Coordinates of C-alpha atoms and ligand atoms in Angstrom, one line a residue:
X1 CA 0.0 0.0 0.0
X2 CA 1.0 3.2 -0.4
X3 CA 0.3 5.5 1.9
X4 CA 0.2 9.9 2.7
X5 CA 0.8 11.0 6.1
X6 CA -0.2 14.7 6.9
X7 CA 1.9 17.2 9.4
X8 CA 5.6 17.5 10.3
X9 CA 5.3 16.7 14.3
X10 CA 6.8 13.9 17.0
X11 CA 3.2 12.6 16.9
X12 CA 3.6 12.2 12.5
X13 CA 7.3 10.8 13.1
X14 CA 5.9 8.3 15.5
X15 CA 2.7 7.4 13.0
X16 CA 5.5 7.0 10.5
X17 CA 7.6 5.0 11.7
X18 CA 5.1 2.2 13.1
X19 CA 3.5 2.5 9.9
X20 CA 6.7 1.6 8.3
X21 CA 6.9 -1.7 10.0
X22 CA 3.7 -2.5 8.6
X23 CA 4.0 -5.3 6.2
X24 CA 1.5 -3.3 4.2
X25 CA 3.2 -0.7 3.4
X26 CA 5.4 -0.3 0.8
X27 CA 5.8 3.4 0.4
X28 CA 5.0 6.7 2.3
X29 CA 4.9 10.1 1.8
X30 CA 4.6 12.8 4.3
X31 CA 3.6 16.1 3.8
X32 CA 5.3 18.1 5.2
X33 CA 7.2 15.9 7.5
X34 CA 10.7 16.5 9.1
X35 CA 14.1 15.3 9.0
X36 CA 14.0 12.9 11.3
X37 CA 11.2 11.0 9.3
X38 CA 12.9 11.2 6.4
X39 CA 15.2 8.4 7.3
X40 CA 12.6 6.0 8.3
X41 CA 12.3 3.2 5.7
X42 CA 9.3 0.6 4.7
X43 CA 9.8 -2.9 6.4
X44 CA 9.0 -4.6 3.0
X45 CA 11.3 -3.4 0.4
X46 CA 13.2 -0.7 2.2
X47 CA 11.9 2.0 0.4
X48 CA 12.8 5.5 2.2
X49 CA 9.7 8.0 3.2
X50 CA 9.5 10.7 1.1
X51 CA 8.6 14.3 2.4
X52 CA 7.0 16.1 0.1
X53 CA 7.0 19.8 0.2
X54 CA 3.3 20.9 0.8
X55 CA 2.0 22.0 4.3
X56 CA -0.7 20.1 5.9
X57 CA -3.2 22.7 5.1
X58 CA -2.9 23.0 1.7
X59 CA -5.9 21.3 0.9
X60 CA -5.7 22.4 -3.3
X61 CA -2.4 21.0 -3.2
X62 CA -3.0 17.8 -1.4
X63 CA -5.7 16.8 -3.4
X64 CA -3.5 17.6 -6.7
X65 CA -0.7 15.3 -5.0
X66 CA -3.0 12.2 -3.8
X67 CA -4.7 12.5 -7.5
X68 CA -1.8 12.0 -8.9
X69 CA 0.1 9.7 -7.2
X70 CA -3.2 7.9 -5.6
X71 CA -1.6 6.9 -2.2
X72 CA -4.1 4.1 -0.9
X73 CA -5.1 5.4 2.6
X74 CA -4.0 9.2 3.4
X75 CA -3.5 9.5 7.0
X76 CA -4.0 13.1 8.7
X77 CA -2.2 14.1 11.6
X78 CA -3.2 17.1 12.5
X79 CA -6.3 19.1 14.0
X80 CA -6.5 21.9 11.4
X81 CA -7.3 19.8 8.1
X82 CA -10.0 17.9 9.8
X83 CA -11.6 21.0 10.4
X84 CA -11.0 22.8 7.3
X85 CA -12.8 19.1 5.6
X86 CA -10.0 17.7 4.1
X87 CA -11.6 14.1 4.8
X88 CA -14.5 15.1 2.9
X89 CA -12.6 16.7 -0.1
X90 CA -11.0 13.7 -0.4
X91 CA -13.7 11.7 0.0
X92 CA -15.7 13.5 -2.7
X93 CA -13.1 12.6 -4.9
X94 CA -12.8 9.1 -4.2
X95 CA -9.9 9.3 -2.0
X96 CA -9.7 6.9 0.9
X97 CA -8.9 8.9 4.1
X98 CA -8.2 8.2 7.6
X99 CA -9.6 11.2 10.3
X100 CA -13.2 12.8 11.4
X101 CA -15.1 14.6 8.8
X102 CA -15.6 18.2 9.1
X103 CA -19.0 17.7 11.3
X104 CA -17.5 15.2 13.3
X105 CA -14.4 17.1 13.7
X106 CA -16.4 19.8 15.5
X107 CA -15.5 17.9 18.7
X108 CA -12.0 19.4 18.8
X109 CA -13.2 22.7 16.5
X110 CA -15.8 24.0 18.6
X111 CA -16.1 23.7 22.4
X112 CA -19.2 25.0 22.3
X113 CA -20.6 22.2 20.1
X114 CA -18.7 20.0 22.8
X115 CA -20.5 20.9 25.8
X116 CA -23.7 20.9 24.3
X117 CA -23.2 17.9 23.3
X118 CA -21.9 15.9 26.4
X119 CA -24.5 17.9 28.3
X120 CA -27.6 16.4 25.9
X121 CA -26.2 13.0 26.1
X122 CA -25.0 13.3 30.2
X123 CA -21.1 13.0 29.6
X124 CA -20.0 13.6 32.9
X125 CA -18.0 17.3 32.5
X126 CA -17.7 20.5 34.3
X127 CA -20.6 22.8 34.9
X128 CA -20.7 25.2 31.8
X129 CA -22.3 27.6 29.9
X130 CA -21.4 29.6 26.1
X131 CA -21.7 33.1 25.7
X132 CA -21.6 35.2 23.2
X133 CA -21.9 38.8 25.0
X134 CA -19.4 39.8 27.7
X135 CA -22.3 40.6 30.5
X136 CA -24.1 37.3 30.2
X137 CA -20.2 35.4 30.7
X138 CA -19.5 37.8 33.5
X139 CA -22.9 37.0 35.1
X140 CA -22.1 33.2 34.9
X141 CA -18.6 33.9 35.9
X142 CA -19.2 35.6 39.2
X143 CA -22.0 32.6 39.5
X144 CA -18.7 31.0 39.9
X145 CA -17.0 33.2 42.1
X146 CA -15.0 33.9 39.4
X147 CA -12.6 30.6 39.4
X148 CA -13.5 29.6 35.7
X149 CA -11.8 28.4 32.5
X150 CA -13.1 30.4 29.9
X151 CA -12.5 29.0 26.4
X152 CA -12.3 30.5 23.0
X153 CA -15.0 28.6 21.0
X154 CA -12.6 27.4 17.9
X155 CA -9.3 26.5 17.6
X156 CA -6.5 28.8 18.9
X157 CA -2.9 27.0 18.7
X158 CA -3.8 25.5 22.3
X159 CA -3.9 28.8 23.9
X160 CA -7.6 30.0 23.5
X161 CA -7.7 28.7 27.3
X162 CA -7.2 31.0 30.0
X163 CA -7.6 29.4 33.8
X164 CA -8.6 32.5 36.4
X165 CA -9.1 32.5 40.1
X166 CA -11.2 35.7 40.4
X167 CA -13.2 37.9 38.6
X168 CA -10.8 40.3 37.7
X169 CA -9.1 37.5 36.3
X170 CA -12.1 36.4 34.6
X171 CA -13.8 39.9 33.2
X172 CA -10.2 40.2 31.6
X173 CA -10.3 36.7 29.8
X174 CA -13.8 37.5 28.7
X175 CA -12.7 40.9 27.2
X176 CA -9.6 39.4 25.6
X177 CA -12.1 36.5 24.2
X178 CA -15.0 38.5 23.1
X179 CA -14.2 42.2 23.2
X180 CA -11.0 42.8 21.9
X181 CA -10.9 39.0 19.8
X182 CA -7.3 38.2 20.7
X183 CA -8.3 34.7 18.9
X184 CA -9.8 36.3 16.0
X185 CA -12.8 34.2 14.6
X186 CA -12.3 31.6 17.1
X187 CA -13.4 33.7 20.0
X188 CA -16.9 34.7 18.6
X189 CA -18.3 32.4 21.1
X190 CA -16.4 31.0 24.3
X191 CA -17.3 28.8 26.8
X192 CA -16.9 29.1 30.6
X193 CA -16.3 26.4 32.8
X194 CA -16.1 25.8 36.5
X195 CA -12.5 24.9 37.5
X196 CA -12.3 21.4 37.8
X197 CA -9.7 20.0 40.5
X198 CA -7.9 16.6 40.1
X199 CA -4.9 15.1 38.3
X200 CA -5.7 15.5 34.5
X201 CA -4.8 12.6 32.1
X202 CA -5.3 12.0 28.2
X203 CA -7.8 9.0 27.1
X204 CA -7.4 7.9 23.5
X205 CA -10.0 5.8 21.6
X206 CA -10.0 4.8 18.0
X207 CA -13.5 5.0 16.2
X208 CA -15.0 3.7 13.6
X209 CA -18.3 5.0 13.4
X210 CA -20.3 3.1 15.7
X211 CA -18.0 1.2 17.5
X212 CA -14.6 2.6 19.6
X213 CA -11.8 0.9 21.7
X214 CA -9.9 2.7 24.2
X215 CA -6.3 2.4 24.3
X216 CA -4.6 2.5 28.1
X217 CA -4.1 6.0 29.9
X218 CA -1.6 8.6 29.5
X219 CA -0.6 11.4 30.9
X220 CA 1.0 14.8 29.2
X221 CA 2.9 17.6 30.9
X222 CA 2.1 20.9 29.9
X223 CA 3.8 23.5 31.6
X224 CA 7.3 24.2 30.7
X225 CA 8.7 23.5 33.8
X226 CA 9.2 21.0 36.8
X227 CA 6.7 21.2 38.9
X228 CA 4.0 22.1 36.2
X229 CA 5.4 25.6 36.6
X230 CA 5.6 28.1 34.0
X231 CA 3.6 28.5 30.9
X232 CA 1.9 26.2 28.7
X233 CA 3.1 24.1 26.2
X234 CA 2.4 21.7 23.2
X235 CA 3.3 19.5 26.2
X236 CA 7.0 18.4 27.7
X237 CA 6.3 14.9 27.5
X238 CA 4.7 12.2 28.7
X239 CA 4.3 8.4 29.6
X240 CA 1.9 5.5 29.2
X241 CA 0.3 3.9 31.2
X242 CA -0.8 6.1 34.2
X243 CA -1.4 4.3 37.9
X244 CA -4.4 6.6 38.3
X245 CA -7.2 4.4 36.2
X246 CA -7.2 0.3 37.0
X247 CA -8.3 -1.4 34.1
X248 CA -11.9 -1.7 36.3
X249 CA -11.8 2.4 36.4
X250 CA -10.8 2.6 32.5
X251 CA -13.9 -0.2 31.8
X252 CA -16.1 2.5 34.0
X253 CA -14.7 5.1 31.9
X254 CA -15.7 3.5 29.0
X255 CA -19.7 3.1 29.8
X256 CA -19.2 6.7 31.5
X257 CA -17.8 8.4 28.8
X258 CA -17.5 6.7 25.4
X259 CA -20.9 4.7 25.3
X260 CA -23.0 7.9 25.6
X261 CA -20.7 9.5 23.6
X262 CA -21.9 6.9 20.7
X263 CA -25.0 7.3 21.3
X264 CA -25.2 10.8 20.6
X265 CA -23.3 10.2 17.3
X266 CA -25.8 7.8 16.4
X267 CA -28.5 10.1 17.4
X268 CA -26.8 13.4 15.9
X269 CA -25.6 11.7 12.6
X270 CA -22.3 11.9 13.1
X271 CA -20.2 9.1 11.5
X272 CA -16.7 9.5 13.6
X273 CA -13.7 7.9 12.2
X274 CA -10.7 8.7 13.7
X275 CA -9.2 9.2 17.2
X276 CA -11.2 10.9 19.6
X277 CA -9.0 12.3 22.6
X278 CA -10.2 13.3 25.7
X279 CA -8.8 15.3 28.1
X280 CA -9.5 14.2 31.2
X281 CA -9.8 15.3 35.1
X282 CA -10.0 12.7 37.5
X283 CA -11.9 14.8 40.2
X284 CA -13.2 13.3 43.6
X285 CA -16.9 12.6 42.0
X286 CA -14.8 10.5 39.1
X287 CA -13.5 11.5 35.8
X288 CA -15.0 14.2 34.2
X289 CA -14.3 15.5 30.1
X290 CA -12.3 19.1 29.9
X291 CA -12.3 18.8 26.3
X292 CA -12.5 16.3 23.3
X293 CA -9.6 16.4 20.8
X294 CA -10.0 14.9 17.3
X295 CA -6.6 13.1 16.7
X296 CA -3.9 11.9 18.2
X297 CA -2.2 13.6 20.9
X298 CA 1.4 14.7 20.6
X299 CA 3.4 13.5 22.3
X300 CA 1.0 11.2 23.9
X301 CA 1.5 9.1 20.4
X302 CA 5.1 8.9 21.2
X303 CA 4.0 6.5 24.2
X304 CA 1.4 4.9 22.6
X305 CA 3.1 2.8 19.6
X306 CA 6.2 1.3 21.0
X307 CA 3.5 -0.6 23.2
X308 CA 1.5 -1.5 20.2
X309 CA 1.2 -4.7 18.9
X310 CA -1.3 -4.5 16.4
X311 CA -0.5 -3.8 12.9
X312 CA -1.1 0.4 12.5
X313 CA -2.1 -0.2 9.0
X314 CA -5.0 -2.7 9.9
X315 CA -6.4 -0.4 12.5
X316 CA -6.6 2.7 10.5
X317 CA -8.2 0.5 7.8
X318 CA -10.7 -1.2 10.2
X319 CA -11.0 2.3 11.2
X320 CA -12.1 3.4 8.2
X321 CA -14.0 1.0 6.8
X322 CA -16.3 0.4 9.9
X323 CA -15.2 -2.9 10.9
X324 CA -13.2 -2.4 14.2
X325 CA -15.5 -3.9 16.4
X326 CA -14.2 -7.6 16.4
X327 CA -10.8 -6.3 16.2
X328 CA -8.8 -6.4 19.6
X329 CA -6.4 -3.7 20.7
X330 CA -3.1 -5.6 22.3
X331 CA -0.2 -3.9 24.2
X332 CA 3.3 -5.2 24.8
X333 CA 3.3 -5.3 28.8
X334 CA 5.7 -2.5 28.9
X335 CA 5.5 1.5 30.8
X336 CA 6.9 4.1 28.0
X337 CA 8.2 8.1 28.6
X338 CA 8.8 10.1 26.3
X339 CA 10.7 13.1 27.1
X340 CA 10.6 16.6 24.5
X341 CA 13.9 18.0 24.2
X342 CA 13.2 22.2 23.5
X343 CA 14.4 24.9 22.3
X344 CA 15.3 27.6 24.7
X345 CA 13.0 30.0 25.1
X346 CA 10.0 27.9 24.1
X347 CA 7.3 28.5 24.5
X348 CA 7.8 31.9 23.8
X349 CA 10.8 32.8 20.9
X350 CA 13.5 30.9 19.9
X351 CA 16.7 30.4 17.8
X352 CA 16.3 28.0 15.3
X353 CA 19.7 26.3 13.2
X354 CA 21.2 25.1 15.9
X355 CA 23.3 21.9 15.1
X356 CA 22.0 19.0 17.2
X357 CA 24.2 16.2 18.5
X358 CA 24.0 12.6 20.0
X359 CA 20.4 11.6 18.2
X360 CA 22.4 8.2 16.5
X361 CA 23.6 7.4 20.1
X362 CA 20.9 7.5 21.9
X363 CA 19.2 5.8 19.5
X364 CA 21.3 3.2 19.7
X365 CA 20.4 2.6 23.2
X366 CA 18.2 -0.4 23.9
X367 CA 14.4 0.0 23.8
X368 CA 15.1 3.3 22.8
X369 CA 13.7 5.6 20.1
X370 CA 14.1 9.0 19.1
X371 CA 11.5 11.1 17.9
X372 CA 11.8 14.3 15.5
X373 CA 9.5 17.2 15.7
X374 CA 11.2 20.2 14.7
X375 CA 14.6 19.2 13.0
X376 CA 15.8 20.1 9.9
X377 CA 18.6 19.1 7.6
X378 CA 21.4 22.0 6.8
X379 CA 23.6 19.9 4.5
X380 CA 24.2 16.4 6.4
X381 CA 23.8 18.3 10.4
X382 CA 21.1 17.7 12.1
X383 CA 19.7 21.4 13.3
X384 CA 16.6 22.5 14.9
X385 CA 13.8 24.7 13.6
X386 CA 10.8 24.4 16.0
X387 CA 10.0 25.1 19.7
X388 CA 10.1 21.2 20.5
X389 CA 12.7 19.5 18.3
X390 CA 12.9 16.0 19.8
X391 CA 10.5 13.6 21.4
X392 CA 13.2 11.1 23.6
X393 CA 10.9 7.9 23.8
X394 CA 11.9 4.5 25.8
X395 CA 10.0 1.8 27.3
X396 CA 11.0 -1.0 29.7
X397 CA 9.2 -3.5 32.3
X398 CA 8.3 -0.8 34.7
X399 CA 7.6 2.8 34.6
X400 CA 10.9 3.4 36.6
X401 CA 13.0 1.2 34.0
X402 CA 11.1 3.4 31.2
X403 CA 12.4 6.9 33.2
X404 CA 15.5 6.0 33.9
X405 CA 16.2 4.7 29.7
X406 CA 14.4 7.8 28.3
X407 CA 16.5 10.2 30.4
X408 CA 19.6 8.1 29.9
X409 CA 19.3 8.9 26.4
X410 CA 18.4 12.3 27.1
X411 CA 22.1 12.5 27.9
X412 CA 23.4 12.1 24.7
X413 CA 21.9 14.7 23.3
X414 CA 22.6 17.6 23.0
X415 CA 21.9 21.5 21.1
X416 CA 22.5 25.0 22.5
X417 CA 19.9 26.1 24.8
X418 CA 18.2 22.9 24.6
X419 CA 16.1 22.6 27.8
X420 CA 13.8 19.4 29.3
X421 CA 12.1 18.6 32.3
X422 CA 13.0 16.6 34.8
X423 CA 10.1 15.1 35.8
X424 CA 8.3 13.4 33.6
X425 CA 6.1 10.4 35.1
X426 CA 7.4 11.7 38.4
X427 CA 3.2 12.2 39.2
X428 CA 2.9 8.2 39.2
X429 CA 6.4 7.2 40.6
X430 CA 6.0 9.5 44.0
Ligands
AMP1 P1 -8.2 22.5 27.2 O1 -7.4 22.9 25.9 O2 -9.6 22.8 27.2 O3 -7.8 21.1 27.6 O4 -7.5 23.3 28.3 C1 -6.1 23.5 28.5 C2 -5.7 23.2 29.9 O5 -6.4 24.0 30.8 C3 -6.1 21.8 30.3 O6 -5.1 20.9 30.0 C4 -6.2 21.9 31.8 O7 -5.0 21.8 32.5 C5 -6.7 23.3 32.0 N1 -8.2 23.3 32.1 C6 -9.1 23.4 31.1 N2 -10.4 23.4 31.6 C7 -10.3 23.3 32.9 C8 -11.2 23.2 34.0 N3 -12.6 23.3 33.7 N4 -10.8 23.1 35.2 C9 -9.4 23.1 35.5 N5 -8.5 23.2 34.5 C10 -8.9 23.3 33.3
LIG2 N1 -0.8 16.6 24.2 C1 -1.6 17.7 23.9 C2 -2.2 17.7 22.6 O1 -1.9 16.9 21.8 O2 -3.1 18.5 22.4

């Protein structure tokens, strides 16, 4: 099979290079990819992946490529595409494509469309409402005592979400939202919740339109520093699987979350094929939905498929094609961390071009892989050219083995200014 992968992040190296060993697949094209996945080479015949030099949102020139070249299964990464529609362009022109539709996509593209939706079909979440004036969210705001999330509507680059503790805090979010539209189009509407208290951790199920399988827990570290200090990130890493949910808690979560949740796509028409992600708050009354993403997390797919035993190429098509039900998810009994190498200053500016050594050592470490998010070739260095560059991934018996492997590698590595925390899967190992 051939095969088109869409974005240029740890999470598309990762889908990559399990794809790779697919016995399926015999040749793959990213777009845009990164240097790191460049070097990643098919199983069966050895061709190399190819990146190809069109961004992930350029849905004319996708659909010119995959025409062309008619890769058998495109693959998107990404949130943006799959709420611009490139699943249904493709699909309009008889393209098979693996991701949400634009409708179903509006889980990750519009919280608003979220909240109603978990409230209809009694997803547990926080207490909410959407507003579109600035009195009526202040009103339900101070109905909070002002400690509130208030949420852009659409998407903002992950930082349409502002987390206050009074409402001086709060008035100001709802200006920046509504008034003075610091997220442009995607803060027409936004959506206030009550601040939810609990450790937070990522859920991941792959759907198929009426059926979905949840893979185990994970759990991602936003802030940029130990401690969950500083400001927020993409996220700083993270490791698979969590202590906090025993398989009896994640088989709750299931019926809590996930069976209404397909009930309301059956009801609501929406055919979801894909990855639904939600982000999840353990509070003291049980686990309750922050948010629903509509693909894979990154880098919460950096832990996920070392563990994998199942063919990637088999689920996406069962995925596709509606036929995942029978199909059984299976995990090598492993823990896995990844740890994101950045660029100093991230997530605010930073220098990009700087040469990067130690990747092929620490690579060849055992149960050991490397992930590239933003690298970049300048003749044959290695340099960086995004806030996170690297995605240090290892795996071992226990979570403890899986630490002490990922930051061994860590080690090796190195790049002016690069900077990493310390900490990750510290949360389950205290
Ligand atoms: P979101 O993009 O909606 O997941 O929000 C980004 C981050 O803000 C989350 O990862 C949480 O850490 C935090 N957050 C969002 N909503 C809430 C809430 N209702 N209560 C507490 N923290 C929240
Ligand atoms: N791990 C955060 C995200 O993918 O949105």
């Amino acid at each position: 099979m051939k095969l088109l992968v869409l974005g240029s992040g740890g999470r598309e190296h990762a889908l990559v290079w399990k794809l790779a060993q697919s016995p399926h697949a015999t040749q793959i094209w990213c777009a845009p990819g990164n240097a790191g996945l460049a070097q990643e080479r098919c199983a069966r015949g050895g061709a190399l992946v190819e990146c190809i030099g069109l961004g992930a949102e350029d849905l004319p020139g996708l659909l010119a490529f995959a025409q062309e070249k008619r890769p058998d299964l495109t693959i998107v990464g990404p949130d943006n595409p799959l709420a611009m529609g490139i699943v249904d362009l493709f699909q309009q022109h008889g393209l098979r494509i693996w991701g949400p539709n634009r409708k179903a996509a509006q889980f990750e593209s519009s919280k608003a469309f979220s909240q109603e939706f978990m409230e209809k079909y009694g997803i547990p979440t926080a207490k909410s409402g959407t507003f579109t004036t600035a009195a009526a969210a202040s009103r339900f705001a101070a109905s909070l005592g002002g400690k509130c999330a208030v949420k852009a509507d659409g998407l903002a680059l992950g930082k349409g979400v502002l987390i206050c503790r009074d409402m001086a805090q709060a008035d100001a979010a709802i200006e920046d939202i509504l008034v003075k539209k610091s997220f442009g189009a995607a803060g027409q509407k936004l959506v206030i919740q009550e601040l939810l208290e609990g450790l937070e951790i990522s859920l991941h199920a792959l759907c198929d339109g009426t059926s979905a399988k949840l893979f185990p827990t994970s759990q991602d570290h936003k802030r940029a520093l130990d401690g969950d200090q500083g400001l927020n990130t993409g996220g700083m890493g993270t490791y698979s699987p969590t202590p906090f949910l025993t398989d009896y808690h994640l088989a709750q979560a299931h019926d809590a979350i996930v069976k209404p949740w397909l009930r309301g796509c059956a009801a609501e028409g929406i055919d979801y094929r894909g990855i639904l992600y939600p982000g999840v708050m353990l509070t003291k009354d049980g686990p309750k939905i922050l948010e629903f993403n509509a693909r894979f997390g990154d880098p919460e797919t950096q832990v996920y498929l070392p563990g994998l035993e199942n063919d990637l190429v088999e689920l996406l098509e069962a995925s596709v094609s509606g036929s995942l039900a029978p199909v059984q998810l299976r995990w090598q009994p492993v823990a896995c961390v990844c740890v994101v190498l950045a660029s100093g200053g991230y997530p605010g500016s930073y220098a990009k071009g700087q040469p990067i050594t130690g990747v092929n050592e620490a690579n060849a470490l055992p149960n050991t892989k490397v992930f590239h998010a933003g690298t970049a070739k300048a003749g044959d260095q290695l340099v960086t050219s995004g806030g996170r560059v690297l995605g240090v991934t290892a795996w071992g018996n226990d979570l403890r083995a899986a630490q002490q492997a990922a930051y061994a590698a860590v080690e090796r590595i190195h790049f002016e200014g690069a900077h990493f925390r310390r900490d990750i899967a510290g949360k389950a190992l205290k």
